[in-house]
mmCIF file of C-alpha atoms in Angstrom:
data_model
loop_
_atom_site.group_PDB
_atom_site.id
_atom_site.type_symbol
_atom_site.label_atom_id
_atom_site.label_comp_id
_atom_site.label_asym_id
_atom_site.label_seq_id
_atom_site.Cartn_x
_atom_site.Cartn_y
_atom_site.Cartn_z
ATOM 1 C CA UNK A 1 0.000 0.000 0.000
ATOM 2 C CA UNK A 2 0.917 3.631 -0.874
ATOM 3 C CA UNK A 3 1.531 5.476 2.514
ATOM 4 C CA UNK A 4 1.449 8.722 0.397
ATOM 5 C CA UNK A 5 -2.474 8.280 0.238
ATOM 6 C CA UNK A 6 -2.283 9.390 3.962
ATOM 7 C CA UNK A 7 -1.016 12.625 3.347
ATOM 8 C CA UNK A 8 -2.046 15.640 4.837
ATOM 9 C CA UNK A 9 -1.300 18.316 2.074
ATOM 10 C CA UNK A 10 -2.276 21.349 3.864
ATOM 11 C CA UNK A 11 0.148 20.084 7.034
ATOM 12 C CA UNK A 12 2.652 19.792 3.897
ATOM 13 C CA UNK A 13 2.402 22.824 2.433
ATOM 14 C CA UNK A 14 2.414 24.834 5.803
ATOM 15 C CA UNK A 15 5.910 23.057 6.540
ATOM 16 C CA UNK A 16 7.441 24.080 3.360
ATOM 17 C CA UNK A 17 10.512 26.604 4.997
ATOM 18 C CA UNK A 18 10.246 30.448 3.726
ATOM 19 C CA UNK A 19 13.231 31.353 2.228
ATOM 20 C CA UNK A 20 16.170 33.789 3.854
ATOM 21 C CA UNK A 21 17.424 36.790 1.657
ATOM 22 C CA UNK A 22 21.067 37.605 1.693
ATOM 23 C CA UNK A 23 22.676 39.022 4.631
ATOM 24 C CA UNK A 24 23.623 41.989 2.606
ATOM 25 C CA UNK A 25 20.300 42.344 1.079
ATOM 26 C CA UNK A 26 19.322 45.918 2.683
ATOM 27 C CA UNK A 27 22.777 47.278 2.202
ATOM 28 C CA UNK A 28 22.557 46.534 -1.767
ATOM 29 C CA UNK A 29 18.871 48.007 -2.372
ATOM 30 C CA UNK A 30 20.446 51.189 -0.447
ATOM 31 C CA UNK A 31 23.440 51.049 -2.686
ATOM 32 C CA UNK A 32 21.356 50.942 -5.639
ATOM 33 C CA UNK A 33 18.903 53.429 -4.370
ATOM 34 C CA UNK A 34 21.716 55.971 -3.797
ATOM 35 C CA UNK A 35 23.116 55.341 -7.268
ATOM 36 C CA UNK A 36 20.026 56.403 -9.133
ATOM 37 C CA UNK A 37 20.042 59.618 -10.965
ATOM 38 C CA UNK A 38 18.557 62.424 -8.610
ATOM 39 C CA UNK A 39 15.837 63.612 -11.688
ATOM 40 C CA UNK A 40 15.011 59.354 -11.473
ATOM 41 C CA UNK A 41 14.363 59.833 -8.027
ATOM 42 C CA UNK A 42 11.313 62.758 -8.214
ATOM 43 C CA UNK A 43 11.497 65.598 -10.722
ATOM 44 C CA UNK A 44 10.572 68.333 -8.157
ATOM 45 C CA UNK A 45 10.115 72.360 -8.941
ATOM 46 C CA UNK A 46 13.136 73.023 -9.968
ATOM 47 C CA UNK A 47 13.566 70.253 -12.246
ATOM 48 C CA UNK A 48 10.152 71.835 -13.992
ATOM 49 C CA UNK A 49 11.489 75.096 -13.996
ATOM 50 C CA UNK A 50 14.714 74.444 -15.206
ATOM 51 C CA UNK A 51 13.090 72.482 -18.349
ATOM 52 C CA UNK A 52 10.979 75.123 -18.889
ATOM 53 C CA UNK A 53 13.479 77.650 -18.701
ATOM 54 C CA UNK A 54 15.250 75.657 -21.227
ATOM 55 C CA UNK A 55 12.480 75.591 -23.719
ATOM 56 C CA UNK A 56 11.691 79.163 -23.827
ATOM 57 C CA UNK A 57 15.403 79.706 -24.343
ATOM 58 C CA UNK A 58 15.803 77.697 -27.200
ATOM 59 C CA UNK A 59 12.414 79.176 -28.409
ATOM 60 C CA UNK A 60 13.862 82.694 -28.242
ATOM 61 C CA UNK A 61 17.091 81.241 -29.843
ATOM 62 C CA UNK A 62 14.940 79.542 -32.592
ATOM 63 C CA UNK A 63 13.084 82.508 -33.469
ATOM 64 C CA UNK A 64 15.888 85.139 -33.160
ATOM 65 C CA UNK A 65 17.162 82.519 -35.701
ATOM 66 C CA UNK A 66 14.259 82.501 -37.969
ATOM 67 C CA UNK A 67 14.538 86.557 -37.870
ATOM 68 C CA UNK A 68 17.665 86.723 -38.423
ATOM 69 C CA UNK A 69 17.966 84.082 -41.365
ATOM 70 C CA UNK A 70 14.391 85.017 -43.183
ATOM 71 C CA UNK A 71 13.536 81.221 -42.341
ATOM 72 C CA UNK A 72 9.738 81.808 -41.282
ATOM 73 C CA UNK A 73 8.374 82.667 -45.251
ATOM 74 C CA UNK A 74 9.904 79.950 -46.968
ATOM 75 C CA UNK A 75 8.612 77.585 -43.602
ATOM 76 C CA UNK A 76 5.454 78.568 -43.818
ATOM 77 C CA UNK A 77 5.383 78.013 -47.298
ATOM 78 C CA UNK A 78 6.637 74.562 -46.758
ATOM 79 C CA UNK A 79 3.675 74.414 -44.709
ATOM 80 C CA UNK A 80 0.895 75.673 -46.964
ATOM 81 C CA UNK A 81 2.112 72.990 -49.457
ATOM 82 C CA UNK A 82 1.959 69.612 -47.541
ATOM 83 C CA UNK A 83 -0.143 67.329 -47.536
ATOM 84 C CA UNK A 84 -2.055 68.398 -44.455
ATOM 85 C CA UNK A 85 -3.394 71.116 -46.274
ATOM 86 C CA UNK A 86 -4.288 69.067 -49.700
ATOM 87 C CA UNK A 87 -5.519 65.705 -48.431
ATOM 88 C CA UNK A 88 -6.593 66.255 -44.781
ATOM 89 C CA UNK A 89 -8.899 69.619 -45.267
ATOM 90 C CA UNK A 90 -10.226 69.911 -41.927
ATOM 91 C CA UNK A 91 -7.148 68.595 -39.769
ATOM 92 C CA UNK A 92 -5.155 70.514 -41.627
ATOM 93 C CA UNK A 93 -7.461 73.503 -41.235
ATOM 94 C CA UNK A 94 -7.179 72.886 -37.388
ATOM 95 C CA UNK A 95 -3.703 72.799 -37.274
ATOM 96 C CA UNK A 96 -3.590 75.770 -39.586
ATOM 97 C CA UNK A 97 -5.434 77.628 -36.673
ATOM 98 C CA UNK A 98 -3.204 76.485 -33.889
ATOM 99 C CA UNK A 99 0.098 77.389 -36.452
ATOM 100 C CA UNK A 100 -1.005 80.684 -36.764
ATOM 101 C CA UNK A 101 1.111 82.557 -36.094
ATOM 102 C CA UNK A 102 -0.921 85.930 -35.370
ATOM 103 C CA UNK A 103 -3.106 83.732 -33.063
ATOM 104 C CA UNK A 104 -0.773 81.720 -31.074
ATOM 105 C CA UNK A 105 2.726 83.114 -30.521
ATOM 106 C CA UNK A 106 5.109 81.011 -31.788
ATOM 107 C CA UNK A 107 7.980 81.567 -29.106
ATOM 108 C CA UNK A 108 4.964 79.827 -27.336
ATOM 109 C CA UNK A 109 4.983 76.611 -29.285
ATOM 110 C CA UNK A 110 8.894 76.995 -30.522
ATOM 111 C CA UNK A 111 8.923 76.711 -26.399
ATOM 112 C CA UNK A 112 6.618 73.874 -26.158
ATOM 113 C CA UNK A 113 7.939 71.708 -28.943
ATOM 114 C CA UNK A 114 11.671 72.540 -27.436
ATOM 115 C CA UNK A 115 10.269 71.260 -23.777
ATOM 116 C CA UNK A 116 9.344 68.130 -25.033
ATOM 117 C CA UNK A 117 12.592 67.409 -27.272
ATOM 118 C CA UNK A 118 14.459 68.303 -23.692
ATOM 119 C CA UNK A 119 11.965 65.917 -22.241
ATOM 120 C CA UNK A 120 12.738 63.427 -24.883
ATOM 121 C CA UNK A 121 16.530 63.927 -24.504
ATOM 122 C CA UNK A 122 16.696 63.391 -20.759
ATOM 123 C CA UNK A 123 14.380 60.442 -21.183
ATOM 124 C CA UNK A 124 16.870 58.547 -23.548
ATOM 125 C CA UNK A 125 19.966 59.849 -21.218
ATOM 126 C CA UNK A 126 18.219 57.881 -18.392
ATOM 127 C CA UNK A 127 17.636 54.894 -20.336
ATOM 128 C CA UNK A 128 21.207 54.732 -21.428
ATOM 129 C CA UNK A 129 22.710 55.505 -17.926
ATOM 130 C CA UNK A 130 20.583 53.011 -16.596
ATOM 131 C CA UNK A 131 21.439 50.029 -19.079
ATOM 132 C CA UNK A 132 25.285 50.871 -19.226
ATOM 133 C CA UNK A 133 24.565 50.349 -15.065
ATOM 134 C CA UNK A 134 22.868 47.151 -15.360
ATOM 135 C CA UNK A 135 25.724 46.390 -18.123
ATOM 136 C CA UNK A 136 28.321 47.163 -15.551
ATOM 137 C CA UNK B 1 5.835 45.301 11.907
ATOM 138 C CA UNK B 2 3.438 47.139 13.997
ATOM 139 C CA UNK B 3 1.254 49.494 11.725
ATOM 140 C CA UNK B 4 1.673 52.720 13.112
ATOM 141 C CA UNK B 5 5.763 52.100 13.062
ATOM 142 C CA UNK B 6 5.600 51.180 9.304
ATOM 143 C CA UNK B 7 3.410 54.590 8.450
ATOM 144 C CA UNK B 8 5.579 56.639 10.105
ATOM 145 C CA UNK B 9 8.526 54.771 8.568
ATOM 146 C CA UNK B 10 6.542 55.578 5.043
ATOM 147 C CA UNK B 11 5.990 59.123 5.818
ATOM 148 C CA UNK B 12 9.778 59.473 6.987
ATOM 149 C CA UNK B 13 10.942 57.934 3.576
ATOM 150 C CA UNK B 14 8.748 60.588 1.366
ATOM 151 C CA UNK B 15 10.782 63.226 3.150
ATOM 152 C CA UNK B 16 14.087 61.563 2.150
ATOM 153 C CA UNK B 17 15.140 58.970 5.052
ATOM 154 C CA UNK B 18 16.469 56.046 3.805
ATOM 155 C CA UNK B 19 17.591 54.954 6.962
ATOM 156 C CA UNK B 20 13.037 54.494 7.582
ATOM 157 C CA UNK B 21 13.080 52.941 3.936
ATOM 158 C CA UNK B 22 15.874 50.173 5.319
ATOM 159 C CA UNK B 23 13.226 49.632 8.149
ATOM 160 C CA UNK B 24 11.017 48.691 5.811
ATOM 161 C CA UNK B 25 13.317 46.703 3.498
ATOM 162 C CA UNK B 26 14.102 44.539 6.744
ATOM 163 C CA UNK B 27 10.893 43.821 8.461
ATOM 164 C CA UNK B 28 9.862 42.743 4.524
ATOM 165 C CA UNK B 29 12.561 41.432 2.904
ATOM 166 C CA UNK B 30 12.324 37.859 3.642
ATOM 167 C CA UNK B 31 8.556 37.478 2.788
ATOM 168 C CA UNK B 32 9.241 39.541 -0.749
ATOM 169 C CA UNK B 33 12.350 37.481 -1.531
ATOM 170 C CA UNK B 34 10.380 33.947 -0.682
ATOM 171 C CA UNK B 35 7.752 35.047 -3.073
ATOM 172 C CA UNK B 36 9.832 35.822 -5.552
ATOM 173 C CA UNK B 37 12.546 32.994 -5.265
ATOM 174 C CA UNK B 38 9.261 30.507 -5.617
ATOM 175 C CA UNK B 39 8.282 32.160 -8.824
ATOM 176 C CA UNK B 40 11.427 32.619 -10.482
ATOM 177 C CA UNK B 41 13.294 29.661 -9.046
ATOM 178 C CA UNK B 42 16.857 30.792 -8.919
ATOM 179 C CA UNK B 43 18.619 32.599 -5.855
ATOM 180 C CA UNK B 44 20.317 34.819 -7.803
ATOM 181 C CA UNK B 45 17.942 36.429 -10.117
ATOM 182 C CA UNK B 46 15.525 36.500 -7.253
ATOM 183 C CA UNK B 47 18.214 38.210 -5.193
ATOM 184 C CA UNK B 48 18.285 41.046 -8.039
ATOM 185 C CA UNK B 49 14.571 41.021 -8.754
ATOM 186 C CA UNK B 50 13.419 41.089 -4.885
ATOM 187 C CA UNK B 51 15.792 43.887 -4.780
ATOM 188 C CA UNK B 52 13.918 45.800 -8.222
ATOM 189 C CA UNK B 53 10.823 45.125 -5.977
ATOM 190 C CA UNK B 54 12.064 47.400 -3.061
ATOM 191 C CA UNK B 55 13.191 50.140 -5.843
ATOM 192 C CA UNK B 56 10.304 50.145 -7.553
ATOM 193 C CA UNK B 57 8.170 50.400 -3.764
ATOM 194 C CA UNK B 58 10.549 53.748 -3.257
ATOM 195 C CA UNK B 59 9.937 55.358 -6.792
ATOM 196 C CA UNK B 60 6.257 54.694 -6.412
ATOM 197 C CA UNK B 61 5.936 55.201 -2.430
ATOM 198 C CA UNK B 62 3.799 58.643 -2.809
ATOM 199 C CA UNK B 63 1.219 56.678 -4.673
ATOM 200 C CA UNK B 64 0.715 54.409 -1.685
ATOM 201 C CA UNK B 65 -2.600 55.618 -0.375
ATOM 202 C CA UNK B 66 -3.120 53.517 2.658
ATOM 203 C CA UNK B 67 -6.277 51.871 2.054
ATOM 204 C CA UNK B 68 -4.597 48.488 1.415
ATOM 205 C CA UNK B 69 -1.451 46.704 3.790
ATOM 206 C CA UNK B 70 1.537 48.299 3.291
ATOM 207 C CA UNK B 71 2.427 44.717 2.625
ATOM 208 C CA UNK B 72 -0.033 44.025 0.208
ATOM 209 C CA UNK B 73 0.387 46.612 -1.971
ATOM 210 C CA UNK B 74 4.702 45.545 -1.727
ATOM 211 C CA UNK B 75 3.240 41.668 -2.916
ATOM 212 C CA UNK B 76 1.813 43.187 -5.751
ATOM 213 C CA UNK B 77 4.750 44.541 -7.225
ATOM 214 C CA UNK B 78 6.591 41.681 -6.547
ATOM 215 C CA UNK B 79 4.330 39.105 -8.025
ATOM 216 C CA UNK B 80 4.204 41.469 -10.730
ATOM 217 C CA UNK B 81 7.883 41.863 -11.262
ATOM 218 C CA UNK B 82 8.299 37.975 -10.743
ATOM 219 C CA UNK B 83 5.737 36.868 -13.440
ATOM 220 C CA UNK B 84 7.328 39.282 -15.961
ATOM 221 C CA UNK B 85 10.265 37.549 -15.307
ATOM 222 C CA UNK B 86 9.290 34.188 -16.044
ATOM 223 C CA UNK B 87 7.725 35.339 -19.053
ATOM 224 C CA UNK B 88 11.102 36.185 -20.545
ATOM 225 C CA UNK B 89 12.538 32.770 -19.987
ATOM 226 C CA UNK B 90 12.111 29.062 -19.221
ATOM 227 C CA UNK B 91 11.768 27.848 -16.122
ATOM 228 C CA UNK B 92 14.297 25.825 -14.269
ATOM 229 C CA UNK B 93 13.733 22.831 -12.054
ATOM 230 C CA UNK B 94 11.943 23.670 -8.715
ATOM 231 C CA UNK B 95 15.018 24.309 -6.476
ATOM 232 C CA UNK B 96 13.006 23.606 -2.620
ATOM 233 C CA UNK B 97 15.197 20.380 -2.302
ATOM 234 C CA UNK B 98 18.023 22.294 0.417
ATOM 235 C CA UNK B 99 15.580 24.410 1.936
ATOM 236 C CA UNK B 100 13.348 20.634 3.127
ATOM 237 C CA UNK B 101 16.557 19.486 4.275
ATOM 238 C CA UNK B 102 17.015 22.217 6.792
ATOM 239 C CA UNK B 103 13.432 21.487 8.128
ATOM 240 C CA UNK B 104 13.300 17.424 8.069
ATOM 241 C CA UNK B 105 15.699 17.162 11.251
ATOM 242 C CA UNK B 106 13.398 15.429 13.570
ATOM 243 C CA UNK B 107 13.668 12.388 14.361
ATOM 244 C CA UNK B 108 10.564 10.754 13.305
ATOM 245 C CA UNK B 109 10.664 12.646 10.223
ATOM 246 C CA UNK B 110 12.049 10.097 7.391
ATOM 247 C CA UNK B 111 8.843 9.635 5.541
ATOM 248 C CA UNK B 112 8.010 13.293 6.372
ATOM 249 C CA UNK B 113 11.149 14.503 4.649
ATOM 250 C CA UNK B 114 10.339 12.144 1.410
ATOM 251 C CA UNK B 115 6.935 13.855 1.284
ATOM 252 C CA UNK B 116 8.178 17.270 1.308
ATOM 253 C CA UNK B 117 10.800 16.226 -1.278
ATOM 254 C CA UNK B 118 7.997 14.643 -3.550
ATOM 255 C CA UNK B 119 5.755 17.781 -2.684
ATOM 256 C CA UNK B 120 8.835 19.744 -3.927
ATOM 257 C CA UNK B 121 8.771 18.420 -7.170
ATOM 258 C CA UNK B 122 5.093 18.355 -7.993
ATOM 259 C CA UNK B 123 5.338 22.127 -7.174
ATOM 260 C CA UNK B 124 8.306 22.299 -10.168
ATOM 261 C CA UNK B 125 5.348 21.177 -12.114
ATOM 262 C CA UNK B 126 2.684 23.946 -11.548
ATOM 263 C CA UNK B 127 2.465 27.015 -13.230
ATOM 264 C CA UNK B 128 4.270 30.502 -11.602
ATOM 265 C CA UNK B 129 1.234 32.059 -10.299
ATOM 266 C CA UNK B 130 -0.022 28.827 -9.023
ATOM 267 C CA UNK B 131 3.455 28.505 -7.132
ATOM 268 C CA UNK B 132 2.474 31.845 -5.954
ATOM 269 C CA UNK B 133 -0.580 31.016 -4.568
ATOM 270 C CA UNK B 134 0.557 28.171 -2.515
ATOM 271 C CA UNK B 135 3.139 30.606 -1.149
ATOM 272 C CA UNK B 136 1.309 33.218 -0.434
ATOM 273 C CA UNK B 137 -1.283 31.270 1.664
ATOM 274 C CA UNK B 138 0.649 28.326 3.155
ATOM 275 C CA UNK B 139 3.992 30.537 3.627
ATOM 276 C CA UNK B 140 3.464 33.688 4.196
ATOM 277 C CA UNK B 141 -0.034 33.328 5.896
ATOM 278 C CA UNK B 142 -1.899 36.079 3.976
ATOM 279 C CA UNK B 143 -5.749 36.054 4.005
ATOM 280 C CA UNK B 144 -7.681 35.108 1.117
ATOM 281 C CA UNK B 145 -8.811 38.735 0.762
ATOM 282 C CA UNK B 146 -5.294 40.314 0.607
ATOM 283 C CA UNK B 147 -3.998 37.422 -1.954
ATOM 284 C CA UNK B 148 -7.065 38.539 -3.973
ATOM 285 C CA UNK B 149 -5.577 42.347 -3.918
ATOM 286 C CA UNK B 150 -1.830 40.985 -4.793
ATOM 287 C CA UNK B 151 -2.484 38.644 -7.739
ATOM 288 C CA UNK B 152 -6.058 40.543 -8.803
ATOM 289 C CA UNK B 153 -8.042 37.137 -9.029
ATOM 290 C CA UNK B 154 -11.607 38.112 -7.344
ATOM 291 C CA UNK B 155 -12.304 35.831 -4.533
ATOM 292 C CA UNK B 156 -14.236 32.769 -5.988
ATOM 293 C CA UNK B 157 -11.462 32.464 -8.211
ATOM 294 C CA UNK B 158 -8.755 32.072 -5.699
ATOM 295 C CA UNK B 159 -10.311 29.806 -3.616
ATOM 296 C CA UNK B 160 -11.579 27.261 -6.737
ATOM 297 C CA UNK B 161 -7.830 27.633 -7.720
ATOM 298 C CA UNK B 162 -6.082 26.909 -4.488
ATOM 299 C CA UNK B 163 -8.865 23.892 -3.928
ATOM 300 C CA UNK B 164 -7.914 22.586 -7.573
ATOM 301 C CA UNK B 165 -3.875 22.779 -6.462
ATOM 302 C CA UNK B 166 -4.328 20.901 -3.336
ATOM 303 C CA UNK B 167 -6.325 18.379 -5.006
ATOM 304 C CA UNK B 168 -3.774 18.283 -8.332
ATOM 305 C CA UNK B 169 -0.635 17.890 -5.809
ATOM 306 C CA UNK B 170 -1.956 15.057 -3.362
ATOM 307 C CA UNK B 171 -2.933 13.555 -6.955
ATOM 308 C CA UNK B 172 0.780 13.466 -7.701
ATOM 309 C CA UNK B 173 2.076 12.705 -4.252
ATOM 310 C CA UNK B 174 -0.122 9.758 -4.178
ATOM 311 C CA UNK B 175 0.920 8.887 -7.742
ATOM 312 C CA UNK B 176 4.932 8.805 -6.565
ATOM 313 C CA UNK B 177 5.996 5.488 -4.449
ATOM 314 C CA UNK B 178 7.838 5.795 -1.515
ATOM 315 C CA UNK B 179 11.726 4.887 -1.266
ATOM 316 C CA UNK B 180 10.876 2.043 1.679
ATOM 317 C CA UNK B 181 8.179 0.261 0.294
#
């Protein structure tokens, strides 16, 4: 006769041991905690302001730029000829709105669009920091 | 750890102690890294995963609302981070063997010790989150309700589950012979 068909498999399972992390557990998650990037840790006022310093810098660069080089004709006629304008009626009519440049500044969205490429930029600098760490 | 120690421990690691956010890592660490080590099945990734657990619990601390367990909320993420593991890779054998041997030293325990060996292996056979399961209620002693909130079954489920693994592991304890017969 099988004695296993006398088990008691919740008196089993109760016995199975729990398991013991490593005696130097704490002091690694520490390490590790202290070696992430500060911005990782909370991006707090400063952090905001700082980015959005940044953008309406490069905004006021771009479009001292566009001045001073006579981009902003030949850009808007780029513009005026995509597709947005020829396929796409209405979008394109939307975005022709918010382009505007008499109704929205565009030091406003030359700030915007240069936040999130500085968003975007810091983003990917995190991601590669973080693998060449997990590399190391 | 008594509540009222672990919220003030949370509170003093969202103003920047890390020395409270150790506290917390200790009184928790062992539970997490069981969990995980089931799941996963090798010390040393669950070593570095139990570990993403704790960083992830920091990052995300001033999300923590209090209206679960401190500890139940932690489970989650590492159930989480332990099933996305597994996902990535296969499995290897169910590594429980040492751990029985450090429990089986009483006397009368010889056919004991075979069980919990056998037991060992049918566990190598279940699925992650049924592993998890097990662990969670036999191990660590959490209530049906808080497993519910780690692993997002709803109630009913849990229990039909962790009736059908009991039933499919005595199947396949009673299935295995026993060295002295």
């Amino acid at each position: 006769m099988n004695k296993n068909k006398n088990i008691d498999i919740d008196a089993l399972l109760r016995r199975l041991p729990a398991e013991k992390a490593g005696d130097d557990f704490t002091g690694n998650v520490l390490t590790r905690l202290a070696a992430l990037p500060a911005s990782r840790r909370r991006l707090n006022g400063w952090g905001i302001a700082g980015i959005c310093a940044g953008g309406v810098a490069l905004a006021v660069l771009v479009w001292w730029a566009g001045d001073a080089f006579s981009l902003w004709p030949s850009i808007d006629g780029l513009f005026e000829k995509s597709a947005l304008y020829t396929s796409f009626s209405q979008i394109a009519a939307a975005f022709a709105v918010l382009f505007d440049r008499t109704v929205v500044s565009p030091a406003v969205w030359n700030g915007f669009i240069a936040g999130i490429l500085l968003l975007l930029l810091d983003a990917a600098i995190q991601k590669h920091r973080a693998t060449r760490k997990r590399e190391a | 750890m008594d509540e009222v120690f672990e919220k003030n421990c949370i509170d003093r690691t969202l103003r920047g102690d890390h020395a409270a956010f150790a506290a917390l890592v200790n009184a928790h660490k062992d539970d997490v890294f069981t969990l995980v080590f089931r799941i996963v099945r090798q010390r040393g990734q669950a070593e570095e995963l139990a570990q993403d657990v704790f960083l992830k619990a920091f990052k995300h601390l001033s999300s923590f609302r209090h209206k679960a367990k401190f500890s139940t909320w932690l489970y989650r993420i590492a159930f989480n981070t332990a099933i996305s593991a597994t996902r990535k890779q296969a499995l290897p054998e169910y590594p429980i063997a040492e751990a029985v041997l450090q429990v089986s030293d009483e006397p009368d325990d010889t056919s004991r010790h075979r069980q919990l060996q056998a037991l060992a292996a049918a566990l190598g056979q279940l699925p992650p989150a049924d592993v998890a399961l097990v662990t969670l209620f036999y191990t660590e002693n959490r209530s049906m309700e808080e497993i519910c909130g780690i692993t997002g079954l709803s109630l009913p489920n849990a229990k039909v589950r962790l009736h059908r693994i009991r039933h499919k592991l005595r199947e396949q304890l009673i299935k295995q012979p026993l060295d002295d017969e």
